PDB file of C-alpha atoms in Angstrom:
ATOM      1  CA  MET A   1     159.661  67.311-125.627  1.00 38.00           C
ATOM      2  CA  THR A   2     160.769  69.483-122.078  1.00 37.00           C
ATOM      3  CA  SER A   3     158.863  70.092-119.260  1.00 39.00           C
ATOM      4  CA  PRO A   4     158.573  72.159-116.961  1.00 39.00           C
ATOM      5  CA  PRO A   5     161.129  73.482-114.373  1.00 43.00           C
ATOM      6  CA  VAL A   6     159.893  71.534-111.065  1.00 43.00           C
ATOM      7  CA  SER A   7     160.675  72.820-107.050  1.00 44.00           C
ATOM      8  CA  SER A   8     163.192  70.022-105.198  1.00 42.00           C
ATOM      9  CA  SER A   9     160.647  68.322-103.240  1.00 42.00           C
ATOM     10  CA  GLN A  10     159.544  66.939-106.096  1.00 43.00           C
ATOM     11  CA  ILE A  11     162.358  65.388-107.373  1.00 42.00           C
ATOM     12  CA  ASP A  12     163.428  64.675-103.754  1.00 47.00           C
ATOM     13  CA  GLU A  13     160.302  62.761-103.247  1.00 59.00           C
ATOM     14  CA  LEU A  14     161.722  60.676-105.377  1.00 74.00           C
ATOM     15  CA  ARG A  15     159.503  57.317-106.264  1.00 83.00           C
ATOM     16  CA  SER A  16     162.679  53.712-105.245  1.00 86.00           C
ATOM     17  CA  VAL A  17     160.727  52.389-108.943  1.00 88.00           C
ATOM     18  CA  ASP A  18     161.406  55.527-110.527  1.00 90.00           C
ATOM     19  CA  ARG A  19     165.016  56.221-109.491  1.00 89.00           C
ATOM     20  CA  GLU A  20     165.392  51.976-111.051  1.00 91.00           C
ATOM     21  CA  LEU A  21     164.511  53.299-114.013  1.00 93.00           C
ATOM     22  CA  LEU A  22     166.964  56.131-114.325  1.00 92.00           C
ATOM     23  CA  MET A  23     169.685  54.501-112.610  1.00 91.00           C
ATOM     24  CA  ALA A  24     168.527  51.896-115.492  1.00 92.00           C
ATOM     25  CA  MET A  25     168.856  54.671-118.217  1.00 93.00           C
ATOM     26  CA  ARG A  26     172.713  55.892-117.273  1.00 90.00           C
ATOM     27  CA  SER A  27     174.147  55.869-120.535  1.00 88.00           C
ATOM     28  CA  GLY A  28     172.598  58.655-122.252  1.00 85.00           C
ATOM     29  CA  ASP A  29     171.650  56.212-124.429  1.00 90.00           C
ATOM     30  CA  ALA A  30     168.191  56.934-126.266  1.00 93.00           C
ATOM     31  CA  PHE A  31     165.338  53.744-125.062  1.00 94.00           C
ATOM     32  CA  GLY A  32     162.272  52.498-125.885  1.00 94.00           C
ATOM     33  CA  ILE A  33     159.456  51.235-124.153  1.00 94.00           C
ATOM     34  CA  GLY A  34     160.270  47.969-124.897  1.00 93.00           C
ATOM     35  CA  ASP A  35     164.084  47.953-123.972  1.00 94.00           C
ATOM     36  CA  LEU A  36     162.585  49.165-121.221  1.00 94.00           C
ATOM     37  CA  THR A  37     160.419  46.537-120.287  1.00 95.00           C
ATOM     38  CA  GLU A  38     162.967  43.359-121.053  1.00 93.00           C
ATOM     39  CA  GLN A  39     165.878  45.382-118.706  1.00 92.00           C
ATOM     40  CA  LEU A  40     163.783  45.452-115.655  1.00 93.00           C
ATOM     41  CA  GLY A  41     160.915  43.140-116.061  1.00 93.00           C
ATOM     42  CA  VAL A  42     157.989  44.616-115.375  1.00 93.00           C
ATOM     43  CA  THR A  43     154.763  45.240-118.056  1.00 94.00           C
ATOM     44  CA  ALA A  44     155.114  48.338-120.284  1.00 94.00           C
ATOM     45  CA  THR A  45     152.309  49.386-118.794  1.00 94.00           C
ATOM     46  CA  ALA A  46     154.415  50.003-115.135  1.00 94.00           C
ATOM     47  CA  ILE A  47     156.744  52.124-117.239  1.00 94.00           C
ATOM     48  CA  ARG A  48     154.532  54.174-119.594  1.00 94.00           C
ATOM     49  CA  GLN A  49     153.930  54.863-115.647  1.00 94.00           C
ATOM     50  CA  ARG A  50     157.060  55.665-113.750  1.00 94.00           C
ATOM     51  CA  ILE A  51     158.396  57.456-117.826  1.00 95.00           C
ATOM     52  CA  GLU A  52     154.819  59.301-117.202  1.00 94.00           C
ATOM     53  CA  ARG A  53     156.283  60.661-113.410  1.00 93.00           C
ATOM     54  CA  LEU A  54     159.890  61.370-114.402  1.00 93.00           C
ATOM     55  CA  LEU A  55     158.652  63.562-117.488  1.00 94.00           C
ATOM     56  CA  GLU A  56     156.605  65.866-115.681  1.00 92.00           C
ATOM     57  CA  SER A  57     159.544  66.141-113.227  1.00 90.00           C
ATOM     58  CA  GLY A  58     161.356  67.181-115.548  1.00 91.00           C
ATOM     59  CA  LEU A  59     164.085  64.148-115.140  1.00 93.00           C
ATOM     60  CA  LEU A  60     162.486  62.222-119.204  1.00 95.00           C
ATOM     61  CA  GLU A  61     162.995  63.469-122.420  1.00 95.00           C
ATOM     62  CA  ARG A  62     160.422  62.458-124.617  1.00 94.00           C
ATOM     63  CA  GLU A  63     161.462  62.330-128.599  1.00 93.00           C
ATOM     64  CA  LYS A  64     159.442  60.994-131.196  1.00 90.00           C
ATOM     65  CA  ILE A  65     159.994  58.428-133.447  1.00 86.00           C
ATOM     66  CA  VAL A  66     158.536  58.357-137.636  1.00 84.00           C
ATOM     67  CA  ALA A  67     159.616  55.830-139.953  1.00 76.00           C
ATOM     68  CA  GLY A  68     157.283  54.591-142.705  1.00 72.00           C
ATOM     69  CA  ARG A  69     153.208  54.658-142.718  1.00 75.00           C
ATOM     70  CA  GLY A  70     153.459  53.281-139.133  1.00 73.00           C
ATOM     71  CA  ARG A  71     152.369  54.891-135.495  1.00 81.00           C
ATOM     72  CA  PRO A  72     155.233  56.660-134.798  1.00 83.00           C
ATOM     73  CA  THR A  73     157.046  55.522-131.852  1.00 88.00           C
ATOM     74  CA  PHE A  74     158.808  57.107-128.404  1.00 92.00           C
ATOM     75  CA  GLN A  75     161.665  57.406-127.098  1.00 94.00           C
ATOM     76  CA  TYR A  76     163.224  58.323-124.341  1.00 96.00           C
ATOM     77  CA  ARG A  77     166.265  60.041-122.376  1.00 94.00           C
ATOM     78  CA  LEU A  78     167.382  61.693-119.359  1.00 94.00           C
ATOM     79  CA  THR A  79     167.774  65.190-119.157  1.00 93.00           C
ATOM     80  CA  VAL A  80     170.536  66.958-117.685  1.00 91.00           C
ATOM     81  CA  ARG A  81     168.242  67.069-114.077  1.00 89.00           C
ATOM     82  CA  GLY A  82     168.266  63.382-114.867  1.00 91.00           C
ATOM     83  CA  HIS A  83     171.434  62.550-114.910  1.00 90.00           C
ATOM     84  CA  ARG A  84     172.574  64.795-111.901  1.00 84.00           C
ATOM     85  CA  ARG A  85     169.368  62.521-110.464  1.00 85.00           C
ATOM     86  CA  ALA A  86     170.847  59.692-111.559  1.00 86.00           C
ATOM     87  CA  GLY A  87     174.568  60.029-110.514  1.00 80.00           C
ATOM     88  CA  ALA A  88     176.461  58.926-107.189  1.00 77.00           C
ATOM     89  CA  ASN A  89     175.406  60.494-104.346  1.00 77.00           C
ATOM     90  CA  PRO A  90     177.991  64.037-104.186  1.00 81.00           C
ATOM     91  CA  ALA A  91     178.053  64.070 -99.637  1.00 84.00           C
ATOM     92  CA  GLU A  92     181.446  62.221 -99.465  1.00 88.00           C
ATOM     93  CA  LEU A  93     182.928  64.012-102.476  1.00 90.00           C
ATOM     94  CA  ALA A  94     181.335  67.853-101.080  1.00 90.00           C
ATOM     95  CA  GLU A  95     182.528  66.653 -97.337  1.00 90.00           C
ATOM     96  CA  ALA A  96     185.922  66.022 -98.597  1.00 93.00           C
ATOM     97  CA  MET A  97     186.068  69.282-100.492  1.00 94.00           C
ATOM     98  CA  TRP A  98     185.029  71.392 -97.652  1.00 93.00           C
ATOM     99  CA  GLN A  99     187.773  70.127 -95.546  1.00 92.00           C
ATOM    100  CA  GLU A 100     190.230  70.658 -97.449  1.00 94.00           C
ATOM    101  CA  ILE A 101     188.742  73.755 -98.027  1.00 93.00           C
ATOM    102  CA  LEU A 102     189.401  74.563 -94.245  1.00 91.00           C
ATOM    103  CA  ALA A 103     192.790  72.889 -94.618  1.00 93.00           C
ATOM    104  CA  ILE A 104     193.827  75.538 -96.713  1.00 95.00           C
ATOM    105  CA  PRO A 105     197.002  78.076 -94.721  1.00 95.00           C
ATOM    106  CA  ASP A 106     196.444  81.151 -95.701  1.00 95.00           C
ATOM    107  CA  PRO A 107     193.352  82.559 -93.889  1.00 92.00           C
ATOM    108  CA  LYS A 108     192.876  85.235 -97.064  1.00 95.00           C
ATOM    109  CA  ILE A 109     192.732  82.365-100.229  1.00 96.00           C
ATOM    110  CA  ARG A 110     190.871  80.101 -97.821  1.00 94.00           C
ATOM    111  CA  GLN A 111     187.919  83.268 -96.977  1.00 94.00           C
ATOM    112  CA  GLN A 112     188.190  84.546-100.932  1.00 96.00           C
ATOM    113  CA  LEU A 113     186.622  81.008-101.563  1.00 96.00           C
ATOM    114  CA  LEU A 114     183.895  80.636 -98.826  1.00 95.00           C
ATOM    115  CA  SER A 115     182.634  83.667-100.397  1.00 96.00           C
ATOM    116  CA  SER A 116     182.231  82.744-103.966  1.00 97.00           C
ATOM    117  CA  VAL A 117     181.140  79.532-102.440  1.00 96.00           C
ATOM    118  CA  ALA A 118     178.389  81.486-100.281  1.00 96.00           C
ATOM    119  CA  ASN A 119     177.724  83.971-103.621  1.00 97.00           C
ATOM    120  CA  ARG A 120     177.806  81.089-105.994  1.00 96.00           C
ATOM    121  CA  LEU A 121     174.888  79.115-103.595  1.00 95.00           C
ATOM    122  CA  GLY A 122     173.148  83.294-103.106  1.00 96.00           C
ATOM    123  CA  ARG A 123     172.792  83.583-106.320  1.00 96.00           C
ATOM    124  CA  GLN A 124     170.955  80.246-107.525  1.00 94.00           C
ATOM    125  CA  PHE A 125     168.229  80.654-104.497  1.00 95.00           C
ATOM    126  CA  ALA A 126     168.220  84.701-104.773  1.00 94.00           C
ATOM    127  CA  THR A 127     167.274  83.837-108.748  1.00 93.00           C
ATOM    128  CA  GLN A 128     164.732  82.203-107.827  1.00 91.00           C
ATOM    129  CA  VAL A 129     163.486  83.868-104.898  1.00 92.00           C
ATOM    130  CA  ASN A 130     163.360  87.087-107.565  1.00 90.00           C
ATOM    131  CA  ARG A 131     161.761  85.259-110.397  1.00 88.00           C
ATOM    132  CA  GLU A 132     158.867  83.897-107.173  1.00 86.00           C
ATOM    133  CA  VAL A 133     158.601  87.460-105.780  1.00 84.00           C
ATOM    134  CA  ASP A 134     158.269  90.740-107.198  1.00 76.00           C
ATOM    135  CA  GLN A 135     160.060  93.697-106.039  1.00 67.00           C
ATOM    136  CA  ASP A 136     158.677  95.856-104.674  1.00 67.00           C
ATOM    137  CA  GLN A 137     156.919  93.220-102.060  1.00 78.00           C
ATOM    138  CA  SER A 138     158.905  93.553 -98.372  1.00 87.00           C
ATOM    139  CA  PHE A 139     161.615  91.797 -97.214  1.00 89.00           C
ATOM    140  CA  GLU A 140     159.725  89.901 -94.994  1.00 91.00           C
ATOM    141  CA  SER A 141     157.885  87.847 -97.956  1.00 92.00           C
ATOM    142  CA  ARG A 142     161.140  87.728 -99.086  1.00 92.00           C
ATOM    143  CA  MET A 143     162.320  85.843 -96.493  1.00 94.00           C
ATOM    144  CA  ILE A 144     159.113  83.347 -96.126  1.00 93.00           C
ATOM    145  CA  LYS A 145     160.129  82.392 -99.862  1.00 93.00           C
ATOM    146  CA  LEU A 146     163.119  81.453 -98.999  1.00 95.00           C
ATOM    147  CA  SER A 147     162.292  80.348 -95.900  1.00 94.00           C
ATOM    148  CA  GLU A 148     160.302  77.038 -98.498  1.00 93.00           C
ATOM    149  CA  MET A 149     162.663  76.902-100.558  1.00 92.00           C
ATOM    150  CA  LEU A 150     165.346  76.197 -97.982  1.00 93.00           C
ATOM    151  CA  THR A 151     161.814  73.607 -96.416  1.00 90.00           C
ATOM    152  CA  ASP A 152     161.889  71.618 -99.829  1.00 85.00           C
ATOM    153  CA  ARG A 153     165.583  70.873 -99.224  1.00 84.00           C
ATOM    154  CA  HIS A 154     164.920  69.252 -95.802  1.00 84.00           C
ATOM    155  CA  ILE A 155     166.720  72.540 -93.698  1.00 90.00           C
ATOM    156  CA  THR A 156     163.625  72.940 -91.303  1.00 88.00           C
ATOM    157  CA  THR A 157     163.245  76.918 -90.726  1.00 93.00           C
ATOM    158  CA  GLU A 158     160.181  79.497 -89.594  1.00 93.00           C
ATOM    159  CA  ILE A 159     160.451  83.417 -89.552  1.00 94.00           C
ATOM    160  CA  SER A 160     160.151  84.719 -85.765  1.00 92.00           C
ATOM    161  CA  HIS A 161     160.292  88.575 -85.869  1.00 88.00           C
ATOM    162  CA  ALA A 162     162.723  91.609 -83.770  1.00 78.00           C
ATOM    163  CA  GLY A 163     160.738  94.522 -83.297  1.00 77.00           C
ATOM    164  CA  ASP A 164     159.810  94.777 -86.647  1.00 81.00           C
ATOM    165  CA  LEU A 165     162.103  93.040 -89.173  1.00 84.00           C
ATOM    166  CA  PRO A 166     161.246  88.816 -89.201  1.00 92.00           C
ATOM    167  CA  VAL A 167     164.226  87.215 -88.557  1.00 94.00           C
ATOM    168  CA  LEU A 168     164.544  83.025 -89.833  1.00 95.00           C
ATOM    169  CA  ASP A 169     165.122  80.531 -87.831  1.00 95.00           C
ATOM    170  CA  ILE A 170     167.006  77.171 -88.702  1.00 94.00           C
ATOM    171  CA  CYS A 171     167.099  75.037 -85.237  1.00 87.00           C
ATOM    172  CA  ALA A 172     168.302  72.296 -86.970  1.00 87.00           C
ATOM    173  CA  CYS A 173     171.742  72.563 -89.140  1.00 85.00           C
ATOM    174  CA  PRO A 174     171.784  71.147 -91.750  1.00 85.00           C
ATOM    175  CA  TYR A 175     174.877  69.841 -92.431  1.00 84.00           C
ATOM    176  CA  PRO A 176     176.241  68.368 -89.213  1.00 83.00           C
ATOM    177  CA  SER A 177     178.884  67.304 -90.974  1.00 80.00           C
ATOM    178  CA  LEU A 178     180.455  70.771 -91.988  1.00 82.00           C
ATOM    179  CA  THR A 179     180.725  72.614 -88.648  1.00 80.00           C
ATOM    180  CA  ASP A 180     183.859  73.446 -88.370  1.00 70.00           C
ATOM    181  CA  THR A 181     183.342  74.056 -83.644  1.00 66.00           C
ATOM    182  CA  SER A 182     186.981  76.310 -84.047  1.00 70.00           C
ATOM    183  CA  ASP A 183     187.098  79.768 -83.358  1.00 71.00           C
ATOM    184  CA  GLU A 184     186.814  80.496 -87.023  1.00 76.00           C
ATOM    185  CA  ARG A 185     183.002  78.303 -87.707  1.00 87.00           C
ATOM    186  CA  ALA A 186     183.509  78.679 -91.167  1.00 91.00           C
ATOM    187  CA  MET A 187     179.550  76.714 -92.362  1.00 91.00           C
ATOM    188  CA  CYS A 188     178.268  79.690 -90.197  1.00 92.00           C
ATOM    189  CA  ARG A 189     179.931  82.519 -91.711  1.00 92.00           C
ATOM    190  CA  LEU A 190     179.306  80.719 -95.114  1.00 94.00           C
ATOM    191  CA  GLU A 191     175.425  80.683 -94.473  1.00 94.00           C
ATOM    192  CA  GLU A 192     175.199  83.947 -93.607  1.00 95.00           C
ATOM    193  CA  GLU A 193     176.778  85.657 -96.656  1.00 96.00           C
ATOM    194  CA  MET A 194     173.978  82.520 -98.387  1.00 96.00           C
ATOM    195  CA  ILE A 195     171.839  83.768 -96.738  1.00 96.00           C
ATOM    196  CA  SER A 196     172.306  87.734 -96.901  1.00 96.00           C
ATOM    197  CA  GLU A 197     173.379  87.591-101.070  1.00 96.00           C
ATOM    198  CA  ALA A 198     169.742  85.756-101.584  1.00 95.00           C
ATOM    199  CA  LEU A 199     168.374  87.804 -99.585  1.00 94.00           C
ATOM    200  CA  GLY A 200     169.783  91.330-100.964  1.00 92.00           C
ATOM    201  CA  ARG A 201     170.382  92.428 -97.962  1.00 92.00           C
ATOM    202  CA  PRO A 202     172.860  92.011 -95.128  1.00 95.00           C
ATOM    203  CA  VAL A 203     172.276  88.944 -92.616  1.00 95.00           C
ATOM    204  CA  HIS A 204     173.686  88.633 -89.472  1.00 94.00           C
ATOM    205  CA  LEU A 205     174.057  85.424 -87.176  1.00 94.00           C
ATOM    206  CA  SER A 206     172.670  87.146 -83.895  1.00 92.00           C
ATOM    207  CA  SER A 207     172.354  83.433 -82.094  1.00 92.00           C
ATOM    208  CA  CYS A 208     174.570  80.417 -82.807  1.00 92.00           C
ATOM    209  CA  ARG A 209     172.949  76.628 -81.244  1.00 89.00           C
ATOM    210  CA  LEU A 210     177.003  76.446 -81.046  1.00 89.00           C
ATOM    211  CA  ASP A 211     177.266  78.420 -78.547  1.00 89.00           C
ATOM    212  CA  GLY A 212     173.530  76.988 -76.713  1.00 90.00           C
ATOM    213  CA  ASP A 213     171.056  78.434 -78.218  1.00 91.00           C
ATOM    214  CA  HIS A 214     168.125  76.865 -79.230  1.00 89.00           C
ATOM    215  CA  CYS A 215     168.387  77.998 -82.789  1.00 90.00           C
ATOM    216  CA  CYS A 216     169.910  80.018 -85.259  1.00 93.00           C
ATOM    217  CA  GLN A 217     169.000  83.345 -85.948  1.00 95.00           C
ATOM    218  CA  PHE A 218     169.614  85.692 -89.078  1.00 96.00           C
ATOM    219  CA  ALA A 219     168.837  89.220 -87.870  1.00 93.00           C
ATOM    220  CA  ALA A 220     168.430  91.826 -91.084  1.00 89.00           C
ATOM    221  CA  THR A 221     171.108  94.352 -90.791  1.00 85.00           C
ATOM    222  CA  GLY A 222     172.185  97.624 -93.069  1.00 63.00           C
ATOM    223  CA  GLU A 223     170.245  98.557 -96.297  1.00 63.00           C
ATOM    224  CA  PRO A 224     168.976  96.459 -98.686  1.00 58.00           C
ATOM    225  CA  SER A 225     171.744  95.636-101.496  1.00 56.00           C
ATOM    226  CA  ASP A 226     172.092  96.302-105.174  1.00 51.00           C
ATOM    227  CA  SER A 227     171.241  93.097-106.203  1.00 47.00           C
ATOM    228  CA  ALA A 228     167.608  93.241-104.173  1.00 48.00           C
ATOM    229  CA  ASN A 229     166.596  95.718-106.411  1.00 46.00           C
TER     230      ASN A 229
END
């Protein structure tokens, strides 16, 4: 039985004891309650409580085992999401890959790669926005939903207005170690393209903290693109 998807905020709030259980199951094998009780040195009741939380979060899946006439038992294993959650922190890998992208000498190839990354991320956000906001909803409704999704990922955002159109404000850089302070400002451009793809409408970085502004502000420009329809 596989649990329905949950928001990233629910996954990010994983308790340390639940993380310990995930780490114990990283081999990919199926585990019974008794196996986990023995391995972690806690009571069966405590294991069951942790398992129920992880099933609800979609990090574990359960398999019913029927043998003979006895009562059926259950075994548990990590889902794909669970394996990702139990894995090593990818921050160092992401930073190394980012620096290698910026070091590509050909500016055209470098920009194509950055745009591909931005568009891939943007499409992932757009899929969820489209699922939760009707296509005939306003651009502001879509931006509000995107803001909520970014906040779930610990990217603090606010919605302000410039005339009739909403503006997405990001007042703390979400990736300070990856910020490029050169004239190219690769991360700023990536965020601009990603948000445009997510909203289905071009946005422009109208204000930037690197210029001494209070917030990075992304304001709508032009008409909605086909991806919003």
